[in-house]
Amino acid sequence: MIRAERLGKRYGVRPVLRGVSLEVARGEFVAVLGANGAGKTTLLRILATLVRPDTGTLSIGDVDALRQPQRVRQWVGLVSHQSLIYGDLTAAENLRFYGWLYGLRGEQLEARIEWALQRMNLWPRRNDRARTFSRGMMQRLTIARAILHDPPVLLLDEPFTGLDQSAAASLSALLHEAALEGRAVIMTTHEIHRGLEHLSRALILRDGQIVHEQRKDFSPQTLTALLHDDAHR
Amino acid sequence: MTPIAKSPSWPRQLWALVWKDLKLELRTRESITAMLAFAVMAIVMFNFALRLRTDAFRPLAPGILWVTLVFAGTLGLSRSFSNEQVNQCLDGLLLAPYDHSVIFLGKALGNLAFTLITAVLVTPLGAILLDEGLMQPGVWLTIVLGAAGYAGAGTLIAAMASSTRAREVFLPLLLFPLALPLLVAAVIVTAGFVDRAPFDEFGAWLGMIVAFIVLFWAAGVLLFEYLVEG
């Protein structure tokens, strides 16, 4: 579903990504772990077509994402650090607006809005302005926005930030379900105690390079040891 | 699995973008309030300040009207992209499956609408205080065209300025010199209609306004992708 080869990116003279290659199949749930500044967010923004890499190739759903980013964007749902939500629109209006941009309309759009808001436990607050939401509710609305158009590829940058126990458990279940449904899910996180129960793989990113790939045993102890080891290399 | 999202026809996406900007403005009234308050105050102050020094006041009316509209329009322009900086909403627009030039068109149409709303309320005031000739159909045509040209150039420059730290300073510094030919043409054409001069005397300037519109709206459509990339 996602194939990236030798992705490289510099900001000024500072290399942020250095030849990152990764392949994620349908139904895989992959976590990218690493210290601050390792290049996790840049990698995710390149996969989402928000940033063009300086080198390398990227295809999503067999479409060349660098040549046809417009086509690829139909496939991708992104949860980024920022909410991408308009505070003075209501929760439902935000989703309706984004739904229109993704070509959804009519009953299909309204059904998707209800499904996404119900799924994130925000349906009772659908007519409230987003600016009145707490940090956790805003994060749930952000996730609702990302899954609204039923994307086959889900990219999540630190999605558990700000979520309480119940919302985190709900998101964890959603990510598991998304992978079971055949989606490719890539998540960056530094919270190794949450949401990693159903991982297919964990990648450790350091200084813009993937330095380790873990295919089993995603216990917090193991991942902590890997990250600790990575930090001291 | 295949995505349910489609690449809809761009008019629908354009409508969505304009709907969103108008809805936000109706809720907050931040741009229109600032633009209107500034425009009304500017017209009133010009009226009092200039009357102290000249008896031949009416010939100045087209210039005063356009300077007021240009400055008031800049207030709206600077807000049009700052709204998208909050919560990094611009990323949300860039993630959608369409040509990014649609975002430019949506923003430019929104800015045009705000400038025209300001003009609709300020021009009658100008007619009362400065010259009743400002209420002619030809003047309104010039306002629509001039505002369209200014919205096109202004949206393009506002997009450039949006990623800079000193965007409030950067926007007028770049935009005003660029918009000077448009301002000159708009004042001459407006004066031509107010004075009921033969069309031949100022028709070429109307052509210049149209050329300005074509140039900057086309530049916006072609360049917007590069201005916001990365």
XYZ file of N, CA and C in Angstrom, chain B residues 58-223:
498
model
N -14.053 68.508 -4.949
C -14.696 67.390 -5.644
C -13.751 66.587 -6.525
N -12.782 67.219 -7.226
C -11.883 66.405 -8.068
C -11.093 65.368 -7.274
N -10.989 65.561 -5.977
C -10.201 64.626 -5.158
C -10.993 63.371 -4.784
N -12.320 63.420 -4.980
C -13.183 62.340 -4.481
C -12.783 60.947 -4.992
N -12.538 60.737 -6.304
C -12.164 59.378 -6.762
C -10.892 58.873 -6.083
N -9.913 59.752 -5.937
C -8.660 59.341 -5.292
C -8.881 58.955 -3.843
N -9.679 59.770 -3.137
C -9.954 59.471 -1.718
C -10.684 58.140 -1.589
N -11.672 57.921 -2.463
C -12.434 56.668 -2.401
C -11.508 55.467 -2.605
N -10.644 55.540 -3.601
C -9.805 54.371 -3.914
C -8.714 54.130 -2.877
N -8.122 55.210 -2.389
C -7.112 55.020 -1.327
C -7.769 54.370 -0.107
N -8.984 54.825 0.199
C -9.711 54.242 1.339
C -9.988 52.763 1.116
N -10.471 52.419 -0.099
C -10.792 51.015 -0.372
C -9.546 50.129 -0.359
N -8.445 50.665 -0.882
C -7.197 49.887 -0.922
C -6.695 49.618 0.498
N -6.676 50.643 1.333
C -6.188 50.444 2.705
C -7.131 49.525 3.492
N -8.430 49.745 3.342
C -9.387 48.881 4.054
C -9.268 47.440 3.555
N -9.089 47.282 2.254
C -8.949 45.942 1.676
C -7.747 45.212 2.229
N -6.681 45.949 2.515
C -5.466 45.326 3.047
C -5.714 44.701 4.414
N -6.600 45.336 5.194
C -6.933 44.760 6.506
C -7.549 43.369 6.336
N -8.460 43.263 5.360
C -9.101 41.958 5.104
C -8.108 40.947 4.565
N -7.219 41.406 3.691
C -6.237 40.490 3.091
C -5.333 39.871 4.153
N -4.890 40.717 5.083
C -3.948 40.208 6.083
C -4.613 39.170 6.990
N -5.946 39.259 7.118
C -6.642 38.285 7.966
C -6.948 36.993 7.216
N -7.025 37.072 5.879
C -7.542 35.926 5.134
C -6.669 34.687 5.307
N -5.353 34.867 5.412
C -4.505 33.698 5.616
C -4.141 33.500 7.083
N -4.250 34.572 7.893
C -3.933 34.368 9.313
C -4.959 33.431 9.948
N -6.208 33.424 9.432
C -7.206 32.455 9.918
C -6.736 31.024 9.706
N -6.016 30.818 8.604
C -5.571 29.454 8.272
C -4.337 29.044 9.069
N -3.669 30.027 9.692
C -2.487 29.688 10.500
C -2.895 29.083 11.842
N -4.080 29.513 12.338
C -4.552 28.986 13.620
C -4.834 27.488 13.455
N -4.325 26.692 14.342
C -4.478 25.221 14.278
C -3.934 24.636 12.971
N -3.109 25.414 12.270
C -2.483 24.964 11.013
C -3.531 24.480 9.999
N -4.656 25.194 9.941
C -5.750 24.762 9.077
C -5.350 24.729 7.603
N -4.323 25.516 7.236
C -3.886 25.494 5.837
C -3.486 24.076 5.429
N -2.887 23.320 6.346
C -2.539 21.929 6.050
C -3.784 21.127 5.688
N -4.876 21.406 6.411
C -6.127 20.706 6.122
C -6.591 20.982 4.702
N -6.420 22.236 4.249
C -6.802 22.580 2.873
C -5.870 21.905 1.869
N -4.570 21.856 2.217
C -3.589 21.289 1.282
C -3.697 19.775 1.172
N -4.314 19.127 2.175
C -4.426 17.663 2.170
C -5.535 17.162 1.245
N -6.452 18.038 0.876
C -7.620 17.593 0.110
C -7.240 17.307 -1.347
N -7.991 16.386 -1.983
C -7.620 15.941 -3.334
C -8.080 16.883 -4.439
N -7.399 17.993 -4.575
C -7.703 18.907 -5.676
C -6.445 19.685 -6.033
N -6.550 20.422 -7.132
C -5.457 21.302 -7.502
C -5.452 22.465 -6.505
N -4.283 22.776 -5.971
C -4.239 23.794 -4.920
C -4.619 25.195 -5.404
N -4.658 25.377 -6.716
C -5.070 26.689 -7.220
C -6.511 27.005 -6.812
N -7.304 25.968 -6.525
C -8.690 26.195 -6.075
C -8.680 26.972 -4.749
N -7.673 26.704 -3.915
C -7.588 27.434 -2.632
C -7.373 28.921 -2.910
N -6.481 29.212 -3.890
C -6.250 30.618 -4.239
C -7.556 31.266 -4.703
N -8.271 30.570 -5.591
C -9.511 31.151 -6.126
C -10.528 31.390 -5.003
N -10.636 30.441 -4.085
C -11.571 30.589 -2.976
C -11.220 31.781 -2.106
N -9.933 31.905 -1.798
C -9.485 33.021 -0.953
C -9.696 34.357 -1.678
N -9.344 34.393 -2.963
C -9.467 35.644 -3.720
C -10.937 36.062 -3.827
N -11.829 35.093 -4.052
C -13.261 35.428 -4.138
C -13.782 35.935 -2.786
N -13.323 35.306 -1.710
C -13.719 35.771 -0.374
C -13.251 37.199 -0.135
N -11.989 37.469 -0.492
C -11.450 38.821 -0.306
C -12.198 39.836 -1.173
N -12.542 39.412 -2.397
C -13.312 40.298 -3.286
C -14.669 40.619 -2.650
N -15.312 39.588 -2.098
C -16.634 39.800 -1.479
C -16.534 40.796 -0.321
N -15.513 40.642 0.520
C -15.381 41.547 1.675
C -15.116 42.988 1.221
N -14.274 43.140 0.171
C -13.981 44.493 -0.322
C -15.234 45.128 -0.926
N -16.023 44.305 -1.653
C -17.239 44.856 -2.270
C -18.273 45.235 -1.209
N -18.374 44.429 -0.159
C -19.317 44.778 0.924
C -18.907 46.126 1.541
N -17.592 46.289 1.734
C -17.099 47.567 2.267
C -17.444 48.704 1.309
N -17.232 48.458 0.004
C -17.490 49.510 -0.993
C -18.967 49.885 -1.030
N -19.835 48.879 -0.896
C -21.282 49.130 -0.963
C -21.707 50.069 0.175
N -21.054 49.959 1.310
C -21.437 50.806 2.440
C -20.688 52.140 2.472
N -19.478 52.156 1.908
C -18.647 53.360 2.022
C -18.860 54.326 0.849
N -19.132 53.772 -0.323
C -19.278 54.647 -1.497
C -20.444 55.640 -1.342
N -21.622 55.196 -0.860
C -22.683 56.194 -0.630
C -22.249 57.281 0.359
N -21.482 56.886 1.373
C -20.986 57.885 2.328
C -20.065 58.869 1.607
N -19.222 58.327 0.706
C -18.345 59.192 -0.101
C -19.164 60.131 -0.971
N -20.276 59.605 -1.505
C -21.125 60.433 -2.356
C -21.732 61.586 -1.550
N -22.105 61.294 -0.310
C -22.699 62.334 0.546
C -21.651 63.384 0.933
N -20.487 62.920 1.348
C -19.476 63.832 1.890
C -18.614 64.477 0.805
N -18.341 63.713 -0.298
C -17.347 64.195 -1.245
C -17.943 64.639 -2.580
N -18.669 63.738 -3.243
C -19.181 64.058 -4.574
C -20.317 63.089 -4.910
N -21.505 63.629 -5.140
C -22.652 62.754 -5.412
C -22.493 61.962 -6.715
N -21.545 62.408 -7.555
C -21.290 61.711 -8.821
C -20.743 60.301 -8.633
N -20.291 59.970 -7.417
C -19.743 58.635 -7.152
C -20.803 57.538 -7.243
N -22.084 57.913 -7.253
C -23.131 56.885 -7.252
C -23.547 56.462 -8.660
N -22.727 56.732 -9.656
C -23.091 56.359 -11.033
C -22.791 54.890 -11.310
N -23.553 54.267 -12.240
C -23.303 52.846 -12.586
C -21.861 52.603 -13.066
N -21.311 53.557 -13.825
C -19.945 53.387 -14.319
C -18.939 53.302 -13.184
N -19.186 54.082 -12.151
C -18.283 54.047 -10.981
C -18.386 52.684 -10.302
N -19.623 52.169 -10.209
C -19.797 50.847 -9.575
C -19.091 49.762 -10.374
N -19.174 49.865 -11.716
C -18.458 48.899 -12.565
C -16.958 48.976 -12.279
N -16.444 50.187 -12.162
C -15.011 50.372 -11.882
C -14.649 49.802 -10.515
N -15.541 49.983 -9.551
C -15.268 49.448 -8.204
C -15.188 47.914 -8.242
N -16.146 47.308 -8.967
C -16.133 45.833 -9.051
C -14.835 45.350 -9.707
N -14.468 45.973 -10.824
C -13.262 45.538 -11.543
C -11.997 45.839 -10.730
N -11.940 47.036 -10.181
C -10.753 47.407 -9.398
C -10.590 46.516 -8.174
N -11.719 46.227 -7.513
C -11.658 45.349 -6.336
C -11.223 43.946 -6.738
N -11.666 43.500 -7.919
C -11.261 42.168 -8.396
C -9.750 42.126 -8.626
N -9.222 43.162 -9.253
C -7.777 43.215 -9.491
C -7.006 43.240 -8.182
N -7.499 44.043 -7.249
C -6.801 44.173 -5.959
C -6.889 42.866 -5.158
N -8.045 42.198 -5.225
C -8.197 40.923 -4.504
C -7.252 39.871 -5.080
N -7.096 39.852 -6.410
C -6.200 38.872 -7.045
C -4.758 39.095 -6.617
N -4.273 40.323 -6.797
C -2.878 40.627 -6.426
C -2.686 40.481 -4.920
N -3.671 40.963 -4.155
C -3.542 40.933 -2.698
C -3.535 39.522 -2.142
N -4.357 38.648 -2.700
C -4.385 37.261 -2.213
C -3.064 36.562 -2.511
N -2.527 36.848 -3.687
C -1.232 36.251 -4.060
C -0.133 36.689 -3.084
N -0.076 37.985 -2.819
C 0.965 38.496 -1.912
C 0.692 38.047 -0.472
N -0.590 37.997 -0.092
C -0.922 37.554 1.274
C -0.502 36.099 1.481
N -0.641 35.281 0.439
C -0.199 33.882 0.538
C 1.311 33.821 0.741
N 2.033 34.684 0.007
C 3.495 34.736 0.170
C 3.863 35.187 1.573
N 3.152 36.214 2.050
C 3.497 36.815 3.340
C 3.079 35.932 4.515
N 2.110 35.025 4.274
C 1.517 34.284 5.394
C 2.528 33.435 6.155
N 3.575 32.981 5.467
C 4.532 32.103 6.153
C 5.678 32.892 6.774
N 5.649 34.230 6.632
C 6.730 35.033 7.212
C 6.326 35.554 8.588
N 7.314 35.855 9.395
C 7.033 36.294 10.758
C 6.430 37.700 10.764
N 6.935 38.566 9.872
C 6.473 39.964 9.854
C 5.436 40.165 8.758
N 4.433 39.265 8.725
C 3.485 39.296 7.614
C 2.681 40.588 7.545
N 2.390 41.196 8.701
C 1.589 42.424 8.704
C 2.341 43.567 8.016
N 3.667 43.552 8.083
C 4.482 44.587 7.456
C 4.781 44.217 6.008
N 5.067 42.944 5.820
C 5.478 42.430 4.519
C 4.382 42.638 3.460
N 3.133 42.406 3.857
C 2.020 42.478 2.903
C 1.895 43.859 2.256
N 1.723 44.934 3.038
C 1.603 46.250 2.377
C 2.878 46.678 1.659
N 4.040 46.306 2.213
C 5.297 46.707 1.569
C 5.414 46.143 0.163
N 4.966 44.909 -0.025
C 5.028 44.297 -1.355
C 3.835 44.681 -2.218
N 2.672 44.755 -1.576
C 1.439 44.908 -2.344
C 1.244 46.325 -2.893
N 1.528 47.344 -2.086
C 1.202 48.705 -2.525
C 1.958 49.112 -3.799
N 3.275 48.881 -3.892
C 3.946 49.229 -5.159
C 3.381 48.444 -6.347
N 3.035 47.175 -6.073
C 2.505 46.325 -7.141
C 1.127 46.806 -7.603
N 0.347 47.317 -6.652
C -1.028 47.718 -6.952
C -1.120 49.171 -7.440
N 0.009 49.862 -7.479
C -0.025 51.282 -7.869
C -0.617 51.513 -9.267
N -0.204 50.718 -10.272
C -0.818 50.918 -11.606
C -2.330 50.720 -11.565
N -2.789 49.759 -10.784
C -4.230 49.513 -10.675
C -4.921 50.707 -10.027
N -4.297 51.234 -8.979
C -4.873 52.374 -8.261
C -4.987 53.586 -9.190
N -3.913 53.844 -9.939
C -3.916 54.991 -10.865
C -5.021 54.824 -11.902
N -5.098 53.618 -12.484
C -6.111 53.368 -13.516
C -7.520 53.503 -12.938
N -7.719 52.951 -11.725
C -9.051 52.994 -11.121
C -9.477 54.435 -10.831
N -8.533 55.257 -10.375
C -8.863 56.663 -10.072
C -9.211 57.410 -11.362
N -8.430 57.180 -12.416
C -8.681 57.886 -13.688
C -10.034 57.484 -14.273
N -10.323 56.176 -14.237
C -11.602 55.711 -14.812
C -12.772 56.228 -13.962
N -12.630 56.147 -12.639
C -13.701 56.652 -11.762
C -13.941 58.138 -12.018
N -12.842 58.900 -12.134
C -12.967 60.341 -12.402
C -13.639 60.574 -13.757
N -13.306 59.732 -14.717
C -13.922 59.854 -16.046
C -15.426 59.691 -15.973
N -15.876 58.682 -15.224
C -17.321 58.470 -15.089
C -17.972 59.599 -14.283
N -17.305 60.035 -13.213
C -17.869 61.101 -12.371
C -18.018 62.393 -13.180
N -16.981 62.690 -13.989
C -16.996 63.931 -14.781
C -17.796 63.800 -16.078
N -18.319 62.594 -16.337
C -19.039 62.312 -17.583
C -18.187 62.670 -18.800
N -16.910 62.347 -18.730
C -15.981 62.593 -19.843
C -16.257 61.577 -20.954
N -15.862 61.897 -22.196
C -16.027 60.914 -23.286
C -15.248 59.638 -22.941
N -15.856 58.484 -23.257
C -15.250 57.199 -22.881
C -13.854 57.036 -23.490
N -13.653 57.597 -24.687
C -12.344 57.488 -25.364
C -11.209 58.028 -24.495
N -11.548 58.989 -23.644
C -10.501 59.628 -22.833
C -9.948 58.723 -21.735
N -10.784 57.775 -21.298
C -10.303 56.933 -20.188
C -10.520 55.442 -20.440
N -11.034 55.092 -21.615
C -11.339 53.688 -21.925
C -10.103 52.784 -21.837
N -8.945 53.327 -22.282
C -7.715 52.521 -22.263
C -7.337 52.136 -20.837
N -7.643 53.025 -19.890
C -7.323 52.737 -18.480
C -8.209 51.615 -17.932
N -9.454 51.572 -18.463
C -10.339 50.463 -18.075
C -9.742 49.145 -18.566
N -9.187 49.201 -19.784
C -8.510 48.018 -20.334
C -7.341 47.602 -19.459
N -6.647 48.589 -18.907
C -5.510 48.280 -18.042
C -5.969 47.567 -16.772
N -7.123 47.981 -16.244
C -7.648 47.299 -15.044
C -7.957 45.839 -15.374
N -8.580 45.623 -16.531
C -8.918 44.247 -16.933
C -7.631 43.423 -17.103
N -6.613 44.027 -17.724
C -5.341 43.324 -17.907
C -4.720 42.962 -16.556
N -4.836 43.869 -15.606
C -4.316 43.633 -14.253
C -5.035 42.441 -13.610
N -6.354 42.398 -13.801
C -7.132 41.273 -13.244
C -6.638 39.961 -13.839
N -6.546 39.920 -15.180
C -6.145 38.682 -15.867
C -4.754 38.262 -15.398
N -3.829 39.231 -15.346
C -2.438 38.925 -14.975
C -2.349 38.317 -13.582
N -2.977 38.947 -12.604
C -2.762 38.495 -11.232
C -3.620 37.294 -10.846
N -4.791 37.155 -11.431
C -5.575 35.942 -11.129
C -4.904 34.738 -11.791
N -4.371 34.946 -13.010
C -3.659 33.835 -13.668
C -2.390 33.487 -12.896
N -1.661 34.514 -12.447
C -0.433 34.266 -11.676
C -0.757 33.517 -10.388
N -1.847 33.887 -9.760
C -2.241 33.210 -8.526
C -2.545 31.743 -8.758
N -3.307 31.469 -9.821
C -3.659 30.080 -10.140
C -2.396 29.257 -10.424
N -1.456 29.864 -11.146
C -0.252 29.127 -11.552
C 0.777 29.001 -10.421
N 0.867 30.019 -9.576
C 1.970 30.055 -8.601
C 1.595 29.610 -7.191
